[in-house]
Short mmCIF file of C-alpha atoms in Angstrom, two decimals:
data_model
loop_
_atom_site.label_atom_id
_atom_site.label_comp_id
_atom_site.label_asym_id
_atom_site.label_seq_id
_atom_site.Cartn_x
_atom_site.Cartn_y
_atom_site.Cartn_z
CA UNK A 219 -39.35 15.63 22.11
CA UNK A 220 -40.93 18.39 20.07
CA UNK A 221 -38.89 20.91 18.13
CA UNK A 222 -36.81 23.12 20.44
CA UNK A 223 -38.33 21.56 23.56
CA UNK A 224 -35.35 22.30 25.79
CA UNK A 225 -35.03 25.95 24.79
CA UNK A 226 -38.78 26.45 24.98
CA UNK A 227 -38.91 25.03 28.51
CA UNK A 228 -36.16 27.17 30.03
CA UNK A 229 -38.50 29.00 32.39
CA UNK A 230 -40.29 25.87 33.59
CA UNK A 231 -37.47 24.00 35.32
CA UNK A 232 -37.27 26.03 38.51
CA UNK A 233 -41.03 25.94 39.11
CA UNK A 234 -41.37 22.23 39.81
CA UNK A 235 -40.71 22.62 43.54
CA UNK A 236 -43.54 25.16 43.82
CA UNK A 237 -46.21 23.07 42.11
CA UNK A 238 -49.58 23.07 43.79
CA UNK A 239 -49.71 26.82 44.34
CA UNK A 240 -48.41 28.27 41.08
CA UNK A 241 -51.83 29.38 39.87
CA UNK A 242 -52.58 31.03 43.19
CA UNK A 243 -49.47 33.21 43.03
CA UNK A 244 -49.64 33.88 39.29
CA UNK A 245 -46.71 31.70 38.30
CA UNK A 246 -48.49 29.23 36.04
CA UNK A 247 -48.08 31.29 32.84
CA UNK A 248 -45.02 33.21 31.67
CA UNK A 249 -44.16 34.91 28.38
CA UNK A 250 -41.14 36.93 27.33
CA UNK A 251 -41.07 39.74 24.79
CA UNK A 252 -39.06 39.33 21.56
CA UNK A 253 -35.83 41.25 21.02
CA UNK A 254 -33.78 41.85 17.91
CA UNK A 255 -30.98 43.91 16.36
CA UNK A 256 -31.11 47.54 15.27
CA UNK A 257 -31.75 48.17 11.58
CA UNK A 258 -28.48 50.09 11.30
CA UNK A 259 -26.44 47.10 12.53
CA UNK A 260 -28.29 44.71 10.22
CA UNK A 261 -27.55 46.98 7.29
CA UNK A 262 -23.89 47.36 8.26
CA UNK A 263 -23.26 43.63 8.72
CA UNK A 264 -25.46 42.36 5.88
CA UNK A 265 -27.77 40.26 8.07
CA UNK A 266 -31.51 40.08 7.42
CA UNK A 267 -34.07 39.52 10.15
CA UNK A 268 -36.02 36.53 8.86
CA UNK A 269 -38.20 35.32 11.74
CA UNK A 270 -39.61 36.10 15.17
CA UNK A 271 -40.72 32.76 16.55
CA UNK A 272 -42.52 32.01 19.83
CA UNK A 273 -41.22 28.88 21.54
CA UNK A 274 -44.04 27.72 23.79
CA UNK A 275 -44.08 24.71 26.06
CA UNK A 276 -46.73 23.50 28.48
CA UNK A 277 -45.70 21.01 31.12
CA UNK A 278 -47.20 19.36 34.15
CA UNK A 279 -44.87 19.76 37.12
CA UNK A 280 -44.62 18.24 40.57
CA UNK A 281 -46.74 15.60 42.28
CA UNK A 282 -49.93 17.58 41.63
CA UNK A 283 -49.29 17.70 37.85
CA UNK A 284 -49.99 21.42 37.80
CA UNK A 285 -49.91 22.87 34.28
CA UNK A 286 -47.27 25.51 33.60
CA UNK A 287 -46.95 27.40 30.31
CA UNK A 288 -43.82 29.30 29.29
CA UNK A 289 -43.33 31.19 26.02
CA UNK A 290 -39.84 32.23 24.96
CA UNK A 291 -38.98 34.08 21.73
CA UNK A 292 -36.27 33.46 19.13
CA UNK A 293 -35.49 36.21 16.62
CA UNK A 294 -33.43 34.92 13.70
CA UNK A 295 -31.09 36.88 11.43
CA UNK A 296 -29.45 35.30 8.38
CA UNK A 297 -26.77 36.21 5.86
CA UNK A 298 -25.79 34.61 2.57
CA UNK A 299 -22.13 33.60 2.44
CA UNK A 300 -19.95 31.67 0.03
CA UNK A 301 -20.30 27.96 0.87
CA UNK A 302 -17.75 26.76 -1.66
CA UNK A 303 -19.14 23.91 -3.76
CA UNK A 304 -22.62 24.65 -2.40
CA UNK A 305 -22.55 28.18 -3.80
CA UNK A 306 -23.97 31.12 -1.90
CA UNK A 307 -26.21 30.01 0.95
CA UNK A 308 -27.66 31.53 4.09
CA UNK A 309 -24.95 29.92 6.16
CA UNK A 310 -24.38 32.66 8.74
CA UNK A 311 -27.03 32.96 11.48
CA UNK A 312 -27.47 35.23 14.50
CA UNK A 313 -30.23 34.41 17.00
CA UNK A 314 -31.57 36.48 19.89
CA UNK A 315 -33.34 34.36 22.52
CA UNK A 316 -35.49 35.85 25.28
CA UNK A 317 -36.94 33.92 28.19
CA UNK A 318 -39.04 35.32 31.05
CA UNK A 319 -37.54 35.98 34.44
CA UNK A 320 -39.40 33.85 36.95
CA UNK A 321 -38.88 34.91 40.55
CA UNK A 322 -40.59 34.58 43.90
CA UNK A 323 -39.50 36.28 47.11
CA UNK A 324 -36.47 37.62 45.27
CA UNK A 325 -35.32 34.18 44.13
CA UNK A 326 -34.80 33.77 40.38
CA UNK A 327 -36.14 30.40 39.25
CA UNK A 328 -35.17 30.51 35.58
CA UNK A 329 -31.89 28.54 35.45
CA UNK A 330 -30.55 30.39 32.40
CA UNK A 331 -29.65 33.37 34.60
CA UNK A 332 -26.76 31.51 36.25
CA UNK A 333 -25.66 29.36 33.30
CA UNK A 334 -22.13 29.70 31.96
CA UNK A 335 -21.52 29.81 28.22
CA UNK A 336 -20.30 26.21 28.43
CA UNK A 337 -23.64 25.16 29.96
CA UNK A 338 -25.54 27.22 27.40
CA UNK A 339 -23.71 25.72 24.42
CA UNK A 340 -24.50 22.27 25.83
CA UNK A 341 -28.15 23.33 25.87
CA UNK A 342 -27.83 24.39 22.23
CA UNK A 343 -26.27 21.04 21.34
CA UNK A 344 -29.22 19.26 22.95
CA UNK A 345 -31.62 21.23 20.75
CA UNK A 346 -30.14 20.83 17.31
CA UNK A 347 -29.48 17.69 15.32
CA UNK A 348 -26.25 17.66 13.38
CA UNK A 349 -23.94 19.59 15.71
CA UNK A 350 -21.17 17.89 17.64
CA UNK A 351 -17.53 17.88 18.67
CA UNK A 352 -17.91 21.27 20.40
CA UNK A 353 -14.67 22.76 21.73
CA UNK A 354 -14.16 26.02 23.63
CA UNK A 355 -11.75 28.44 21.95
CA UNK A 356 -11.88 31.89 23.54
CA UNK A 357 -13.79 34.30 25.79
CA UNK A 358 -14.30 38.02 25.28
CA UNK A 359 -16.18 40.74 27.15
CA UNK A 360 -19.02 42.40 25.24
CA UNK A 361 -21.61 45.03 26.06
CA UNK A 362 -25.13 43.69 25.64
CA UNK A 363 -28.06 45.97 26.47
CA UNK A 364 -25.66 48.24 28.40
CA UNK A 365 -24.48 45.30 30.51
CA UNK A 366 -21.04 43.70 30.42
CA UNK A 367 -21.16 39.97 29.82
CA UNK A 368 -19.04 37.10 28.52
CA UNK A 369 -19.22 35.98 24.91
CA UNK A 370 -17.50 32.65 24.21
CA UNK A 371 -16.42 31.23 20.88
CA UNK A 372 -16.64 27.49 20.28
CA UNK A 373 -15.76 25.38 17.27
CA UNK A 374 -18.07 22.55 16.25
CA UNK A 375 -18.79 20.08 13.47
CA UNK A 376 -22.05 20.62 11.65
CA UNK A 377 -23.97 19.61 8.54
CA UNK A 378 -25.32 21.89 5.83
CA UNK A 379 -27.15 20.58 2.76
CA UNK A 380 -25.58 17.17 3.29
CA UNK A 381 -22.05 18.58 3.59
CA UNK A 382 -19.90 18.41 6.73
CA UNK A 383 -18.83 21.88 7.80
CA UNK A 384 -16.67 23.23 10.62
CA UNK A 385 -18.42 26.16 12.31
CA UNK A 386 -17.80 28.78 14.92
CA UNK A 387 -20.48 29.20 17.59
CA UNK A 388 -20.56 32.46 19.57
CA UNK A 389 -22.79 32.51 22.64
CA UNK A 390 -23.27 35.02 25.45
CA UNK A 391 -24.15 34.60 29.08
CA UNK A 392 -27.63 35.87 29.93
CA UNK A 393 -28.33 39.53 30.63
CA UNK A 394 -31.51 41.20 31.82
CA UNK A 395 -33.85 42.58 29.17
CA UNK A 396 -36.60 44.44 31.02
CA UNK A 397 -38.60 41.61 32.63
CA UNK A 398 -36.80 38.90 30.67
CA UNK A 399 -33.41 37.24 30.29
CA UNK A 400 -31.61 37.35 26.94
CA UNK A 401 -28.81 35.42 25.25
CA UNK A 402 -27.37 35.61 21.74
CA UNK A 403 -26.16 32.76 19.53
CA UNK A 404 -24.13 33.32 16.37
CA UNK A 405 -23.06 30.56 13.96
CA UNK A 406 -21.07 30.71 10.73
CA UNK A 407 -18.56 28.56 8.79
CA UNK A 408 -15.20 28.59 10.55
CA UNK A 409 -13.29 29.48 7.40
CA UNK A 410 -14.94 32.93 7.22
CA UNK A 411 -14.07 33.85 10.81
CA UNK A 412 -11.98 36.82 9.68
CA UNK A 413 -15.09 38.27 8.02
CA UNK A 414 -17.85 37.31 10.44
CA UNK A 415 -16.37 37.39 13.95
CA UNK A 416 -16.46 41.18 14.05
CA UNK A 417 -19.97 41.13 12.58
CA UNK A 418 -21.20 38.86 15.38
CA UNK A 419 -19.72 41.26 17.94
CA UNK A 420 -21.38 44.21 16.21
CA UNK A 421 -24.75 42.45 16.14
CA UNK A 422 -24.43 41.46 19.79
CA UNK A 423 -23.71 45.00 20.89
CA UNK A 424 -26.60 46.31 18.76
CA UNK A 425 -29.27 44.07 20.32
CA UNK A 426 -32.41 46.01 21.19
CA UNK A 427 -35.68 45.25 22.95
CA UNK A 428 -37.44 47.47 20.40
CA UNK A 429 -37.69 44.65 17.90
CA UNK A 430 -38.63 45.46 14.32
CA UNK A 431 -41.57 43.21 13.54
CA UNK A 432 -41.67 44.27 9.88
CA UNK A 433 -37.99 44.63 8.96
CA UNK A 434 -36.69 45.63 5.57
CA UNK A 435 -34.63 43.11 3.64
CA UNK A 436 -31.23 44.31 4.81
CA UNK A 437 -28.60 41.91 3.58
CA UNK A 438 -30.63 40.05 0.96
CA UNK A 439 -33.02 41.01 -1.82
CA UNK A 440 -33.33 37.55 -3.29
CA UNK A 441 -36.19 35.13 -3.17
CA UNK A 442 -35.47 32.61 -0.38
CA UNK A 443 -34.73 29.33 -2.09
CA UNK A 444 -32.50 26.33 -1.62
CA UNK A 445 -29.72 27.97 -3.61
CA UNK A 446 -29.00 31.64 -2.97
CA UNK A 447 -27.35 33.94 -5.48
CA UNK A 448 -26.73 37.09 -3.47
CA UNK A 449 -24.12 39.81 -3.68
CA UNK A 450 -22.33 39.87 -0.34
CA UNK A 451 -19.04 41.14 1.03
CA UNK A 452 -18.05 37.74 2.40
CA UNK A 453 -16.39 35.55 -0.23
CA UNK A 454 -13.95 32.66 -0.41
CA UNK A 455 -12.52 30.77 -3.34
CA UNK A 456 -12.96 27.28 -2.00
CA UNK A 457 -14.43 25.40 0.92
CA UNK A 458 -11.56 23.93 2.92
CA UNK A 459 -13.56 23.04 5.97
CA UNK A 460 -17.02 21.72 5.67
CA UNK A 461 -21.09 24.05 8.45
CA UNK A 462 -23.57 22.05 11.26
CA UNK A 463 -24.94 22.28 14.76
CA UNK A 464 -25.87 17.36 17.33
CA UNK A 465 -27.86 16.54 20.01
CA UNK A 466 -29.93 14.08 21.90
CA UNK A 467 -33.13 15.99 21.13
CA UNK A 468 -34.78 15.46 17.77
CA UNK A 469 -34.93 19.03 16.55
CA UNK A 470 -35.08 20.34 13.00
CA UNK A 471 -34.00 23.96 12.65
CA UNK A 472 -34.48 25.47 9.21
CA UNK A 473 -33.24 28.66 7.64
CA UNK A 474 -35.56 30.27 5.10
CA UNK A 475 -33.75 28.33 2.42
CA UNK A 476 -34.74 25.10 4.15
CA UNK A 477 -31.35 24.19 5.62
CA UNK A 478 -30.68 23.41 9.26
CA UNK A 479 -28.32 25.86 10.94
CA UNK A 480 -29.53 27.27 14.26
CA UNK A 481 -32.06 29.42 12.51
#
């Protein structure tokens, strides 16, 4: 499969049963709008918005092989943290994913709307090589776009620059974002939980549909390279647990520094 095929195709799944008439009712093409995090929250938490990426998939569905195109958007935010022997790296990531609502006669066809966080984290696992051994740890209630939703924290084994790392994965159930559905995914090394867990909550509750397409470099002024040297409030003396995110889908997800970590 192509990079991020499962996430890109979220809006397609429920349309297969309607193939043959999708073009007639205007359901053959769908595109969400990107969302992000307010500049104030990025500045406060030290995260930098590094990418707004369209995830587009075109599939032929049903016995008539009708073509359906869906475009989702992933907005990525990164932060340099102390990675022990690896030095300072962009090892903390917060993603905002939007996917179009697809409904007919009041029936929502995009399956993400009813997915639990457990189902969503399984979807994430299927999209990213190098993440495995995912275990649920805790649930909390958060406010996302003025809606109350569940945010779950999972632990997982991951790989970063060839090193095994234990990570925390925070993921929310979907909420409505105008005409779209929206989920957030935060990942960081488990050993900096006491620094980053509250930051992930702050970023989640500061999500906005007024995305900044030309953001300032909040959180990092350095040239993106394989080895970051950035002043940051998050610091540890040594790496006790080593960060990654495994799957059945061959997907390579790169941060700006070139490392795979849900970015």
